[in-house]
């Protein structure tokens, strides 16, 4: 299976539905599993301490 087939399979729902052999393909980013403890530490990219700074009249 070529890279373009994998990308098309994940971006084109019709293509995915009409090609059953590709519908079972793994996600190109791979499998990511996180434990409950790991998920508790996810901050969405924000600073955990809640400190903000002012720049350009906005809070960053």
Coordinates of N, CA and C in Angstrom, one line a residue:
X1 N 0.9 -1.2 0.0 CA 0.0 0.0 0.0 C 0.9 1.2 0.0
X2 N 0.6 2.1 -0.9 CA 1.5 3.3 -1.0 C 1.0 4.4 0.0
X3 N 1.9 5.3 0.3 CA 1.6 6.4 1.2 C 0.4 7.2 0.7
X4 N 0.3 7.4 -0.6 CA -0.9 8.2 -1.1 C -2.2 7.4 -0.9
X5 N -2.1 6.0 -0.9 CA -3.3 5.2 -0.6 C -3.7 5.4 0.8
X6 N -2.8 5.4 1.7 CA -3.1 5.5 3.1 C -3.7 6.9 3.4
X7 N -3.1 8.0 2.9 CA -3.6 9.3 3.1 C -5.0 9.4 2.5
X8 N -5.2 8.9 1.3 CA -6.5 9.0 0.7 C -7.6 8.2 1.5
X9 N -7.2 7.1 2.0 CA -8.1 6.3 2.8 C -8.5 7.0 4.0
X10 N -7.6 7.7 4.7 CA -8.0 8.4 5.9 C -8.7 9.8 5.7
X11 N -8.6 10.3 4.5 CA -9.2 11.6 4.2 C -10.4 11.6 3.3
X12 N -10.6 10.4 2.6 CA -11.8 10.3 1.7 C -12.7 9.2 2.2
X13 N -13.8 9.6 2.8 CA -14.7 8.6 3.4 C -15.3 7.6 2.3
X14 N -15.6 8.2 1.1 CA -16.1 7.3 0.0 C -15.1 6.3 -0.4
X15 N -13.9 6.7 -0.6 CA -12.8 5.8 -1.0 C -12.6 4.7 0.1
X16 N -12.7 5.1 1.3 CA -12.5 4.1 2.4 C -13.7 3.1 2.4
X17 N -14.9 3.5 2.1 CA -16.0 2.6 2.1 C -16.0 1.7 0.9
X18 N -15.4 2.1 -0.2 CA -15.4 1.3 -1.4 C -14.1 0.4 -1.6
X19 N -13.2 0.5 -0.7 CA -12.0 -0.3 -0.7 C -11.8 -1.0 0.6
X20 N -12.4 -2.2 0.8 CA -12.4 -2.8 2.1 C -11.0 -3.2 2.6
X21 N -10.1 -3.5 1.7 CA -8.8 -3.9 2.1 C -8.0 -2.7 2.8
X22 N -8.4 -1.5 2.4 CA -7.8 -0.3 3.0 C -8.5 0.2 4.3
X23 N -9.8 -0.3 4.5 CA -10.5 0.1 5.6 C -9.9 -0.4 6.9
X24 N -9.1 -1.4 6.8 CA -8.5 -2.0 8.0 C -7.1 -1.5 8.2
X25 N -6.6 -0.5 7.4 CA -5.3 0.0 7.5 C -5.1 0.7 8.8
X26 N -3.9 0.6 9.4 CA -3.6 1.4 10.6 C -3.5 2.9 10.4
X27 N -3.8 3.6 11.4 CA -3.7 5.1 11.3 C -2.3 5.5 11.0
X28 N -2.0 6.4 10.1 CA -0.6 6.7 9.7 C 0.2 7.3 10.9
X29 N -0.4 7.8 11.9 CA 0.3 8.4 13.1 C 0.7 7.3 14.1
X30 N 0.0 6.1 13.9 CA 0.3 5.0 14.8 C -0.7 5.0 16.0
X31 N -0.5 4.0 16.8 CA -1.4 3.8 18.0 C -0.8 4.5 19.2
X32 N -1.6 5.4 19.8 CA -1.1 6.1 21.0 C -2.1 5.7 22.1
X33 N -1.5 5.1 23.2 CA -2.3 4.8 24.3 C -1.7 5.5 25.6
X34 N -2.6 6.1 26.4 CA -2.1 6.8 27.6 C -2.9 6.3 28.8
X35 N -2.2 6.1 29.9 CA -2.8 5.6 31.1 C -3.6 6.7 31.7
X36 N -4.5 6.4 32.6 CA -5.3 7.4 33.3 C -4.4 8.4 34.0
X37 N -3.3 8.0 34.6 CA -2.4 8.9 35.3 C -1.7 9.8 34.3
X38 N -1.4 9.3 33.1 CA -0.8 10.2 32.1 C -1.8 11.3 31.6
X39 N -3.0 10.8 31.5 CA -4.1 11.8 31.0 C -4.3 12.9 32.0
X40 N -4.1 12.6 33.3 CA -4.4 13.6 34.4 C -3.4 14.7 34.3
X41 N -2.2 14.5 33.6 CA -1.2 15.5 33.5 C -1.3 16.3 32.3
X42 N -2.2 16.0 31.4 CA -2.3 16.7 30.1 C -2.9 18.1 30.4
X43 N -2.2 19.1 29.9 CA -2.6 20.5 30.1 C -3.0 21.2 28.9
X44 N -3.1 20.5 27.8 CA -3.5 21.1 26.5 C -2.5 22.2 26.0
X45 N -1.3 22.1 26.4 CA -0.3 23.0 25.9 C -0.2 24.3 26.8
X46 N -1.0 24.4 27.8 CA -1.0 25.6 28.7 C -0.1 25.4 29.8
X47 N 0.4 26.5 30.3 CA 1.3 26.4 31.5 C 0.5 25.9 32.7
X48 N 1.1 25.0 33.4 CA 0.4 24.3 34.5 C 0.2 25.3 35.7
X49 N 1.2 26.2 35.9 CA 1.2 27.1 37.0 C 0.2 28.2 36.9
X50 N -0.4 28.4 35.7 CA -1.4 29.4 35.5 C -0.9 30.8 35.3
X51 N 0.4 31.0 35.3 CA 1.1 32.3 35.2 C 0.8 32.8 33.7
X52 N 0.4 34.1 33.6 CA 0.2 34.7 32.3 C 1.1 35.9 32.2
X53 N 1.4 36.4 31.0 CA 2.1 37.6 30.8 C 1.4 38.4 29.8
X54 N 1.7 39.7 29.8 CA 1.1 40.7 28.9 C 2.0 41.0 27.8
X55 N 1.5 40.9 26.6 CA 2.2 41.3 25.4 C 1.3 41.7 24.3
X56 N 1.5 42.8 23.7 CA 0.6 43.3 22.6 C -0.8 43.4 23.0
X57 N -1.1 43.8 24.3 CA -2.4 44.1 24.8 C -3.3 42.8 24.8
X58 N -2.6 41.6 24.9 CA -3.4 40.4 25.1 C -2.7 39.6 26.2
X59 N -3.5 38.6 26.7 CA -2.9 37.7 27.7 C -2.5 36.5 27.0
X60 N -1.3 36.1 27.1 CA -0.7 34.9 26.4 C -0.6 33.8 27.3

